[in-house]
Coordinates of C-alpha atoms and ligand atoms in Angstrom, one line a residue:
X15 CA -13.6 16.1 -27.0
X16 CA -16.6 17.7 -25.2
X17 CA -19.5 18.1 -27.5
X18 CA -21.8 21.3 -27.5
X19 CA -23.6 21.2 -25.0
X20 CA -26.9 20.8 -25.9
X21 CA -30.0 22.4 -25.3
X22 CA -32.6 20.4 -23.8
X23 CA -35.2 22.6 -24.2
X24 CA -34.6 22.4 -28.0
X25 CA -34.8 18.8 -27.8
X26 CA -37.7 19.0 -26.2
X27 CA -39.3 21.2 -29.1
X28 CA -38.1 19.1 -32.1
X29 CA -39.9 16.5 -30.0
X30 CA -43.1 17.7 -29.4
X31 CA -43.1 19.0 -33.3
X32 CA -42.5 15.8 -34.4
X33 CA -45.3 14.5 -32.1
X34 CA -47.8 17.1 -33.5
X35 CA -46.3 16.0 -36.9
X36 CA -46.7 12.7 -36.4
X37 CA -50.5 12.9 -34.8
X38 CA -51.8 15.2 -38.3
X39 CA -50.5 12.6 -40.6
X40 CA -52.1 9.5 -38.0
X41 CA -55.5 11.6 -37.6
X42 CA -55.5 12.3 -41.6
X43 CA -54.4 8.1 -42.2
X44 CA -57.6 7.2 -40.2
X45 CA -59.9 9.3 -41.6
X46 CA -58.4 8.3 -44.8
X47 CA -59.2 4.6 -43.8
X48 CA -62.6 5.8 -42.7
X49 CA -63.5 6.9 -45.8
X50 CA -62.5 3.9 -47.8
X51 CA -63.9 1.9 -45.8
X52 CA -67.2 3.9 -45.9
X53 CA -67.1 3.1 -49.1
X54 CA -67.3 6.9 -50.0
X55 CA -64.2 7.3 -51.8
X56 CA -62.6 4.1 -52.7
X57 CA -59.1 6.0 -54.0
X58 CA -57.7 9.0 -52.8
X59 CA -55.9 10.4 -55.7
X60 CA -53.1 12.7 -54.3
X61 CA -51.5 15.2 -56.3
X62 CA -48.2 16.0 -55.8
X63 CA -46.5 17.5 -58.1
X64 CA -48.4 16.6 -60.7
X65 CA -47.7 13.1 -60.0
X66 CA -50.3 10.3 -58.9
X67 CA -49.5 8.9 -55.6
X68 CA -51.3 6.0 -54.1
X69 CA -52.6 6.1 -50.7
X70 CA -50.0 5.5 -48.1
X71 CA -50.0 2.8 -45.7
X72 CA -46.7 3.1 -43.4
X73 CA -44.2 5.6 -42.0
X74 CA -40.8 5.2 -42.8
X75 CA -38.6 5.6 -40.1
X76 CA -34.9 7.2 -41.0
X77 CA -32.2 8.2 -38.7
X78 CA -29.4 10.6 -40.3
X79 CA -30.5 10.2 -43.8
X80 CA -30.4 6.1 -43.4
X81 CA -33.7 4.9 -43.4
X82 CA -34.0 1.9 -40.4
X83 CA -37.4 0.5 -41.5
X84 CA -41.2 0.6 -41.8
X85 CA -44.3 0.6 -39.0
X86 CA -47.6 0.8 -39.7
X87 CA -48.5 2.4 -36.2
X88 CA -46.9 5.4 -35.1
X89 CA -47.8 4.1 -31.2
X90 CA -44.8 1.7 -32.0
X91 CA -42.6 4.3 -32.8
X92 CA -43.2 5.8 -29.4
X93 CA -42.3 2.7 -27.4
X94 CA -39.1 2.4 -29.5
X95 CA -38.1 6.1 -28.5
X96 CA -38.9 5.1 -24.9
X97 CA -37.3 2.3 -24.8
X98 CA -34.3 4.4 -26.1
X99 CA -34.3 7.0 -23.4
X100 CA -35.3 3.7 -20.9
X101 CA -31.8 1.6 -22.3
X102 CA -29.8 5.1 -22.1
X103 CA -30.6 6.2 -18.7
X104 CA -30.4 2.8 -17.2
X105 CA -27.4 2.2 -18.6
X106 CA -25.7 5.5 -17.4
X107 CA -27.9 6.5 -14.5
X108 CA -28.8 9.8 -16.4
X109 CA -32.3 10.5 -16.0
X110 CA -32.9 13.2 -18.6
X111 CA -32.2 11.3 -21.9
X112 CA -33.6 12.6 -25.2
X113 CA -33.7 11.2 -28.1
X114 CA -31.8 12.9 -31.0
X115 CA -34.7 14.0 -32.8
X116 CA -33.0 16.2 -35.3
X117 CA -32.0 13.4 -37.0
X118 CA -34.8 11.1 -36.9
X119 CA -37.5 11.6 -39.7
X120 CA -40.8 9.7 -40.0
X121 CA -42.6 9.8 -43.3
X122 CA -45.8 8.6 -44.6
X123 CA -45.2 6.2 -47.1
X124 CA -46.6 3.6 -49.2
X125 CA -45.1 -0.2 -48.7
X126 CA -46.7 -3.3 -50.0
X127 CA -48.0 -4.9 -47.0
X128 CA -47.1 -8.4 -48.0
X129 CA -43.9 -8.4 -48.9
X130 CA -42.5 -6.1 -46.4
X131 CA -41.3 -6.9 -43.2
X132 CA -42.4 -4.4 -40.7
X133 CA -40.2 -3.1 -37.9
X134 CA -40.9 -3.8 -34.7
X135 CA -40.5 -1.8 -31.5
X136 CA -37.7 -3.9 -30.1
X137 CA -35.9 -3.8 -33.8
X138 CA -36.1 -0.2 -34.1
X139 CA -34.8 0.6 -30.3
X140 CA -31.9 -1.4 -31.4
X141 CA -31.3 0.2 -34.2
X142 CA -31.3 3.2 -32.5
X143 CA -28.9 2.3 -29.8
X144 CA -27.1 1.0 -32.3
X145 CA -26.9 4.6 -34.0
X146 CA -26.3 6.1 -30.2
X147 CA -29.8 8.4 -31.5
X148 CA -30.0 9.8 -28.5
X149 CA -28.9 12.6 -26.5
X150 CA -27.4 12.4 -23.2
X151 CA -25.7 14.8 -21.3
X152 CA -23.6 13.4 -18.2
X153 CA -21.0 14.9 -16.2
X154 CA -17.4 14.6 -17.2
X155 CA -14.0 14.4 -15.0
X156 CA -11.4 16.2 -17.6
X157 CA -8.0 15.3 -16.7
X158 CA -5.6 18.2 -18.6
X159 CA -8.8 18.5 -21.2
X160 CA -9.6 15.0 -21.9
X161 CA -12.8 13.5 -20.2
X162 CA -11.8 10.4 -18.5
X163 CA -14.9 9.4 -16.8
X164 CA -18.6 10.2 -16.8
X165 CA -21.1 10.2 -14.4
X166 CA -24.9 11.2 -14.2
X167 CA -24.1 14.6 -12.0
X168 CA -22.0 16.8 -11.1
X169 CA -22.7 15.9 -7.8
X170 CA -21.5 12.1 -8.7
X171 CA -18.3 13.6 -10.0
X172 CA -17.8 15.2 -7.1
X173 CA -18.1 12.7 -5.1
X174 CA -15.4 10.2 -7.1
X175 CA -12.6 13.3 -6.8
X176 CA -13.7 13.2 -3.0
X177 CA -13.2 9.7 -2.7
X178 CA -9.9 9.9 -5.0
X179 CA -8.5 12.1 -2.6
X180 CA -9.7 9.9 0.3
X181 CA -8.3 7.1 -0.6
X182 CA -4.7 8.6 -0.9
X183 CA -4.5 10.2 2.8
X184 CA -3.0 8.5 4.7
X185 CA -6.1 8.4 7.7
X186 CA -5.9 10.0 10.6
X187 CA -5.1 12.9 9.8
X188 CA -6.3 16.7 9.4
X189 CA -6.2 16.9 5.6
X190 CA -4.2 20.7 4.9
X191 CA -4.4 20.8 1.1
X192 CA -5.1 18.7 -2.0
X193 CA -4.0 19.7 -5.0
X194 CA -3.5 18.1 -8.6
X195 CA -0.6 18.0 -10.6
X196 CA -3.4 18.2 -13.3
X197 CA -5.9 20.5 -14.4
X198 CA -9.2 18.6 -13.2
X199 CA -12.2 20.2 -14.0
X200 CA -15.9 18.4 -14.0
X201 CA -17.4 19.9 -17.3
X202 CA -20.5 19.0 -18.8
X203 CA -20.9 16.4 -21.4
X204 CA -22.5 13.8 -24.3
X205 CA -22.2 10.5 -22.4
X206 CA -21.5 9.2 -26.0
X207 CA -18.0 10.8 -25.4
X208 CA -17.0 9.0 -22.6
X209 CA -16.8 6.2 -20.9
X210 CA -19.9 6.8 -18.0
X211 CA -19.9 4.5 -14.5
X212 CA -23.2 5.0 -12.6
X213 CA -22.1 4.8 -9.2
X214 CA -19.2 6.4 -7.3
X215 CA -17.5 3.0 -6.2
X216 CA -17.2 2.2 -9.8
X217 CA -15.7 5.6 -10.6
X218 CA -13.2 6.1 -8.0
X219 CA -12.1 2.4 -9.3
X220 CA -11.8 3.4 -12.4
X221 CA -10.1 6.6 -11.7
X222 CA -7.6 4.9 -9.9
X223 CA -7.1 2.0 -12.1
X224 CA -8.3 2.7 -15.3
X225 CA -11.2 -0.5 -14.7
X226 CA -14.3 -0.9 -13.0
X227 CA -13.6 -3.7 -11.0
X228 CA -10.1 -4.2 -10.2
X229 CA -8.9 -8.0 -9.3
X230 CA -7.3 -8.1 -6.1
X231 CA -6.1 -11.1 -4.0
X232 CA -6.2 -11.3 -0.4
X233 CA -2.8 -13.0 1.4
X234 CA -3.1 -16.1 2.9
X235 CA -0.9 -18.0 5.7
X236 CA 2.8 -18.8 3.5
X237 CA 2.1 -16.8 0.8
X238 CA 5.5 -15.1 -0.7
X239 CA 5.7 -11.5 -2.8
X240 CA 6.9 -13.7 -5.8
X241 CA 4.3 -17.0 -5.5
X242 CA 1.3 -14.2 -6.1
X243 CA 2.8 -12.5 -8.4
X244 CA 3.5 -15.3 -10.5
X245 CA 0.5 -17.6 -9.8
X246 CA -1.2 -13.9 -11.3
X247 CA 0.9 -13.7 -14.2
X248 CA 3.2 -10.9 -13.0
X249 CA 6.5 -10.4 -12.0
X250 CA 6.8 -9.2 -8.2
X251 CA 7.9 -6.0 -9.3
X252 CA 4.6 -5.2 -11.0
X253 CA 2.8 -6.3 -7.6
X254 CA 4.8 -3.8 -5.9
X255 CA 3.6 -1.3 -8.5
X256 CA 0.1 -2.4 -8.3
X257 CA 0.1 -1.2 -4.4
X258 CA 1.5 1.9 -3.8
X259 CA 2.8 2.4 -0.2
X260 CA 2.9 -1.4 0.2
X261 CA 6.0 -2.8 2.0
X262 CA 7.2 -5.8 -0.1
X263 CA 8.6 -7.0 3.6
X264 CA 5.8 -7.3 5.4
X265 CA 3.3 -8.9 4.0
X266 CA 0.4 -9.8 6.1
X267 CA -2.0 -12.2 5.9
X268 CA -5.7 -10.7 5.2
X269 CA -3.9 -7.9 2.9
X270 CA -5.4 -7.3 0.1
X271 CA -3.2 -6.5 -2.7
X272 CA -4.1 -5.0 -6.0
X273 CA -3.8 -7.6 -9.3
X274 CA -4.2 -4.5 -11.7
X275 CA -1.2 -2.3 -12.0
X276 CA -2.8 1.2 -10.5
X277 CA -2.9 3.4 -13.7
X278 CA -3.9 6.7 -12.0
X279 CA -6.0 9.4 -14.3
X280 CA -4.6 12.4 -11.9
X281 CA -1.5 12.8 -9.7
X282 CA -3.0 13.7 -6.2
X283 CA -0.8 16.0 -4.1
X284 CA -1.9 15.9 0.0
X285 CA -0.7 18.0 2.4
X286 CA -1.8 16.3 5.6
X287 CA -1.0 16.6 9.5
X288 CA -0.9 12.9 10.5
X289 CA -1.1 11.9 13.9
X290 CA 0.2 8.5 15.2
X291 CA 0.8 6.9 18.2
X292 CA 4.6 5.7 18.7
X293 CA 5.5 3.5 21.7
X294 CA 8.4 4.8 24.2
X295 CA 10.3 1.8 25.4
X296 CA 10.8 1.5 29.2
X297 CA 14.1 1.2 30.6
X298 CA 15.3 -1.4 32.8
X299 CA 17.3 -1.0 36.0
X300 CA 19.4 -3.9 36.9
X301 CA 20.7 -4.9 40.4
X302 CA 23.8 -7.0 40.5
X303 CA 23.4 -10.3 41.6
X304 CA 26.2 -12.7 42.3
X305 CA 24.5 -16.2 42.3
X306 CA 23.8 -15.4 38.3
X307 CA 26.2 -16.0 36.0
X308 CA 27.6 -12.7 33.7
X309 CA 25.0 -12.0 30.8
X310 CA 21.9 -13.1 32.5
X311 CA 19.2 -11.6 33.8
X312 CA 15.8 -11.9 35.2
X313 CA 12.9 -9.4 35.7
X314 CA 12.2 -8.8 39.4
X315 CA 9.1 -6.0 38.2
X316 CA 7.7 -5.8 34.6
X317 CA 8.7 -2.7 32.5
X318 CA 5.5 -1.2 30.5
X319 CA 6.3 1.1 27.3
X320 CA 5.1 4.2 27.3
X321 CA 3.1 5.6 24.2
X322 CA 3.2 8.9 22.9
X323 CA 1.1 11.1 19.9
X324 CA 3.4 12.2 17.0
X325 CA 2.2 14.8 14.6
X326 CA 3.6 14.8 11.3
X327 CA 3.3 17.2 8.4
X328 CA 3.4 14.3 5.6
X329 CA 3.2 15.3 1.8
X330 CA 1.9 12.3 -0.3
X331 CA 1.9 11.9 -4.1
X332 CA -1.1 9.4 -5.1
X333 CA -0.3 7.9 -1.7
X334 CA 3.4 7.7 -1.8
X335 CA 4.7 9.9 0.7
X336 CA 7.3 12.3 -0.4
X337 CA 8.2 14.0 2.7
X338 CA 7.3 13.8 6.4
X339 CA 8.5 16.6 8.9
X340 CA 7.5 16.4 12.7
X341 CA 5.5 18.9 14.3
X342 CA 4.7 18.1 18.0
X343 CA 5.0 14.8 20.0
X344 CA 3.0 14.6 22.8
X345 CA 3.7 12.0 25.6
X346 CA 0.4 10.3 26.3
X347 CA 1.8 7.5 29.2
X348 CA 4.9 7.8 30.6
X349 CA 6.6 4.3 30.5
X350 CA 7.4 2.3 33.4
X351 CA 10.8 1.6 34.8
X352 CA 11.5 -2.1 35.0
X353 CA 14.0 -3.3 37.3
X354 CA 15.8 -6.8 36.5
X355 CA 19.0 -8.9 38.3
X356 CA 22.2 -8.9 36.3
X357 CA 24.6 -11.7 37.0
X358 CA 27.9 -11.1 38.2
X359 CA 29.1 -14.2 38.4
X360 CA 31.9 -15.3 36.2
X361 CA 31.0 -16.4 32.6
X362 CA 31.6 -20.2 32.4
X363 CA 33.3 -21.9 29.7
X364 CA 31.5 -25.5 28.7
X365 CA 34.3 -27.9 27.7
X366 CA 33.9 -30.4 24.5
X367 CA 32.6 -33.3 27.3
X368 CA 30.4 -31.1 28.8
X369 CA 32.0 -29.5 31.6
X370 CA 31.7 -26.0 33.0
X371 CA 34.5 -24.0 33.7
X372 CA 34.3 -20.2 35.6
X373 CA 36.9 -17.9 36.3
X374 CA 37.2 -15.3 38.9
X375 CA 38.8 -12.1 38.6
X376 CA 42.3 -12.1 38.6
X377 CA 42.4 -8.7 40.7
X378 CA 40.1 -7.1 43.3
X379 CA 39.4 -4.1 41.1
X380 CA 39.2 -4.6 37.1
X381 CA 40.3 -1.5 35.3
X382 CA 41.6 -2.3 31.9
X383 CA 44.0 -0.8 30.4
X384 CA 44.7 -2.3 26.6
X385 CA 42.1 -4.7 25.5
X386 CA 42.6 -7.6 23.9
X387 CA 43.4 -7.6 20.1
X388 CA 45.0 -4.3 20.0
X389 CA 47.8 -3.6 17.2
X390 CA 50.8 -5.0 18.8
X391 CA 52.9 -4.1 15.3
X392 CA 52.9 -7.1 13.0
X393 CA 50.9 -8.9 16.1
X394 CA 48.2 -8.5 18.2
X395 CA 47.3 -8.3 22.2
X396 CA 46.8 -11.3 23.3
X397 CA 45.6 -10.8 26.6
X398 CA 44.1 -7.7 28.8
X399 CA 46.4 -5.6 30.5
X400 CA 45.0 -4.4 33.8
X401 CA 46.1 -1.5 35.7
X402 CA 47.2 -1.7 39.4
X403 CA 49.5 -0.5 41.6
X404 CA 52.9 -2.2 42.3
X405 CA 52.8 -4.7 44.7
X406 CA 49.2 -5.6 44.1
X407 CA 47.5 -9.4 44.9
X408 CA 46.8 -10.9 42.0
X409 CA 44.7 -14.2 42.3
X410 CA 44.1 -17.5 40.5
X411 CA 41.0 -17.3 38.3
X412 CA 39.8 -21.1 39.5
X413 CA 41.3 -23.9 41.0
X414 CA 44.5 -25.5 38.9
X415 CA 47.9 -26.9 38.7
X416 CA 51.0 -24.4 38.5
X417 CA 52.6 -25.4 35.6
X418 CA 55.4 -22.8 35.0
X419 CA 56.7 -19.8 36.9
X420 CA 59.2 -17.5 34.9
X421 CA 61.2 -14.5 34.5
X422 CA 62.2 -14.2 30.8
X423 CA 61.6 -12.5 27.9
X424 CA 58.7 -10.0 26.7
X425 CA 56.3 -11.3 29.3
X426 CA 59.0 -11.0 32.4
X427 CA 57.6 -12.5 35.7
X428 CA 55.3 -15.0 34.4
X429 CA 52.7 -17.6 35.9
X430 CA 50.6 -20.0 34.4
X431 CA 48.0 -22.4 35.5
X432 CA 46.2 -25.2 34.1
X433 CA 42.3 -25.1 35.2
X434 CA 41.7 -28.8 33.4
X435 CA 39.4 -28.8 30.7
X436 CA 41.7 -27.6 27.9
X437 CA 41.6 -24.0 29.8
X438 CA 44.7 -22.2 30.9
X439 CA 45.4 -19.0 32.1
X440 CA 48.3 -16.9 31.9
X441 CA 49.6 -13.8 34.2
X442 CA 52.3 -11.6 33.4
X443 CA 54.6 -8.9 34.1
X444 CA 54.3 -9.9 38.1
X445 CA 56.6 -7.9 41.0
X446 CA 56.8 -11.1 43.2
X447 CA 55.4 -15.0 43.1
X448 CA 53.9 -16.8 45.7
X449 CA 53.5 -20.2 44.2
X450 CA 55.9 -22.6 42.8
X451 CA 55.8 -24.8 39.6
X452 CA 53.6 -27.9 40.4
X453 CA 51.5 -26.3 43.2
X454 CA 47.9 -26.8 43.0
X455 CA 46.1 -24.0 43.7
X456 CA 42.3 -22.7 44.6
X457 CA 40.1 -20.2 43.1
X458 CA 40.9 -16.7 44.4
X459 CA 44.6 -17.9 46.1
X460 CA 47.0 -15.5 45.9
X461 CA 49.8 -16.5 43.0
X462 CA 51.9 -13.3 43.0
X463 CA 51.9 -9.6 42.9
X464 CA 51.4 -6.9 40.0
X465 CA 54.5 -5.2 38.8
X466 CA 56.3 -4.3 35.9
X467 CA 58.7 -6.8 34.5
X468 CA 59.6 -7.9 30.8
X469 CA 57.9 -5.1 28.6
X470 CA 55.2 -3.6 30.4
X471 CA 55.3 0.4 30.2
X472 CA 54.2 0.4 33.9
X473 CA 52.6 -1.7 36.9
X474 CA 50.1 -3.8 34.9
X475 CA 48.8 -7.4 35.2
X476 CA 49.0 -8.9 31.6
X477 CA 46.2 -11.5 31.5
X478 CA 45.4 -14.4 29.2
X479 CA 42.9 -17.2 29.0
X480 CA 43.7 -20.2 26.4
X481 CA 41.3 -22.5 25.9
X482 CA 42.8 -25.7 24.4
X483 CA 46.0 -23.6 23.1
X484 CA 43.8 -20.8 21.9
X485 CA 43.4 -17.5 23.4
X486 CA 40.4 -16.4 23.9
X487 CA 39.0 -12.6 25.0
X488 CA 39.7 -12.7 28.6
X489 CA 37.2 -9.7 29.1
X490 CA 34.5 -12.3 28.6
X491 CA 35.5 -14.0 32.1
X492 CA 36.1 -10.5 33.9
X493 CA 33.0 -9.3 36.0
Ligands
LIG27 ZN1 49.5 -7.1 27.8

């Protein structure tokens, strides 16, 4: 792909032989004209060849055998090569441009003057652009032997594969190695080979996207994944291919996001040690408080996170990260305790009309023993079992109506109250009762004692709350 690279000292030869060249045959022309017009000679007869040749009049002007037209002035000619070398090196920031004078040719020639159309400096610089007469050496970015991208120096080029590699860390960081999966080598080159960007910007662009000027669109308040995508012609999935290391879930408005799918030249392997700041979360330590209900709480002093420096060993492919490994973490404020009230106060249960209904504890001391829901065979637990010793108190969760007092079956020595509001609760496998079906009773009265009648595999209160027919978790109500 790379052309020789040529030698600009040779250029500069062929140039100043055709300049010699060119000056002879002008200095002979005029004293040609001088003559005639002296009226000394009126024809100069040249012999060449044996042939008669009439005077000549024009040079014409031929570029790899193909001849581009005539001028009468050879001072024309040199603002057409000027404006050559002017076009060139404006266009690709290359100063030294030469023209490609090894296959221009300028020859004195005879043209009748009214019927020919002469060139003019602006035609013939065309032409020449046209014909890429010119030669321009630029700096090439080879990629695995192919140039991808141009620039006027070496020192350009070196800049873009800086900035290529810039623009994949991930910041922050102490950069440890960069390598290519590619064999990238800044050789150089004839512009005419390759595409060539004049500034770095442009470069790095188009080493990264395989354009110039990639479009990108910058998120705005309810803007979704898919409504850019398609508004842009894409489908999301391109968008997320477009931004590598872009999270699809959090989009934030201000982003920019990349329109051109990223196309890179080079795969760039970093090997960085990232350093970020993570946040330690206080903790809170509550006091109980019995005037709050169970569940809530409220701050009495403010907790403060903490914050702490992680350094990472992150290895990142064009930007994707491929593996992260932590290396130190360094605590940079401790975080700051915050103490809160917890409610102890039984949950309440708010009836369909509106009503709150609370229950107390059942027992002085709470220490379950079977939750509810456990496997009961083909059934399950329908209350909580509680463990106490024989002979126990065991007390009415909230004021109610006794409404049955038993002895049979799986549940043995049974009481159970109605609270009003659809809620009922249910005690079981009692030693002794104190209260009698019909008796009203108040919140933390004493209804009977713990024991172990019916099935219970030992002294255990077996405790159920329905609420309109339906049992319900009765840990929820224990504090
Ligand atoms: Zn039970």
């Amino acid at each position: 792909m790379i052309k020789k690279h040529l030698n600009q000292n040779a250029v500069k030869d062929q140039w100043e032989v055709y300049q010699n060249k060119a000056k002879a045959v002008w200095k002979s022309y005029q004293k040609e004209i001088v003559r005639t017009t002296a009226g000394v000679v009126v024809a100069c007869i040249v012999s060449v060849g044996g042939a008669a040749m009439i005077q000549p009049n024009a040079y014409a002007v031929s570029y790899n055998g193909e001849l581009l037209g005539y001028v009468e002035d050879t001072a024309l000619m040199d603002a057409a090569l000027q404006a050559v070398k002017d076009s060139v090196s404006q266009e690709t920031g290359v100063q030294e441009v030469a023209v490609d004078m090894a296959g221009l040719d300028v020859e004195r020639t005879r043209v009748k003057t009214r019927s020919t159309e002469f060139a003019t400096a602006e035609s013939l610089t065309a032409l020449l652009l046209e014909r890429e007469a010119y030669v321009c050496e630029a700096y090439s970015i080879v990629v695995n032997g192919t140039p991808v991208l141009g620039v006027a120096s070496e020192d350009d080029a070196n800049a873009i594969l800086e900035a290529v590699k810039n623009s994949y860390s991930q910041g922050n960081s102490k950069i440890i190695s960069v390598e290519y999966k590619e064999t990238v080598e800044i050789l150089p080159s004839d512009a005419r080979d390759v595409p060539v960007v004049k500034d770095v910007g442009s470069g790095l662009n188009y080493i990264l996207t395989g354009t110039e000027e990639p479009r990108t669109y910058v998120v705005e308040q309810g803007d979704t994944l898919w409504d850019i995508a398609h508004a842009n012609g894409m489908s999301s999935a391109e968008l997320i291919a477009a931004n590598p290391g872009f999270d699809p879930n959090r989009l934030k408005i201000g982003q920019t996001l990349n329109l051109v799918a990223m196309k890179p030249f080079m795969t760039v392997v970093i090997t960085e040690e990232v350093t970020e700041t993570e946040s330690i979360p206080f903790t809170t330590q509550y006091t109980n408080n019995s005037s709050m209900y169970k569940g809530q709480t409220s701050v009495i002093t403010a907790g403060k996170n903490g914050s702490k420096e992680v350094v990472s060993k992150v290895v990142s492919e064009n930007g994707i990260v491929t593996s992260k490994e932590m290396l130190s973490e360094t605590v940079t404020a401790e975080p700051v305790m915050q103490t809160a009230y917890k409610g102890t106060k039984a949950l309440v249960y708010t009836t369909a009309s509106g009503k709150t209904v609370s229950l107390s504890n059942p027992l002085a001391s709470i220490q379950i023993s079977d939750g509810y829901g456990a496997s009961r065979g083909s059934r399950r637990h329908l209350g909580v079992d509680l463990r106490a010793s024989k002979g126990t108190p065991i007390y009415a969760a909230a004021d109610g109506l006794v409404t049955k007092v038993s002895s049979t079956g799986s549940y043995g020595k049974l009481v159970v109250i109605d609270h009003g509001n659809g809620v009922t609760t249910k005690y079981a496998h009692c030693n002794s009762f104190n209260v009698s079906v019909g008796d009203t009773v108040t919140r933390g009265q004493q209804i009977a004692t713990v024991g172990s009648t019916g099935n219970a595999t030992g002294n255990i209160l077996h405790y159920e709350v329905l609420i309109n027919g339906s049992n319900v978790n009765p840990a929820n109500f224990l504090n």
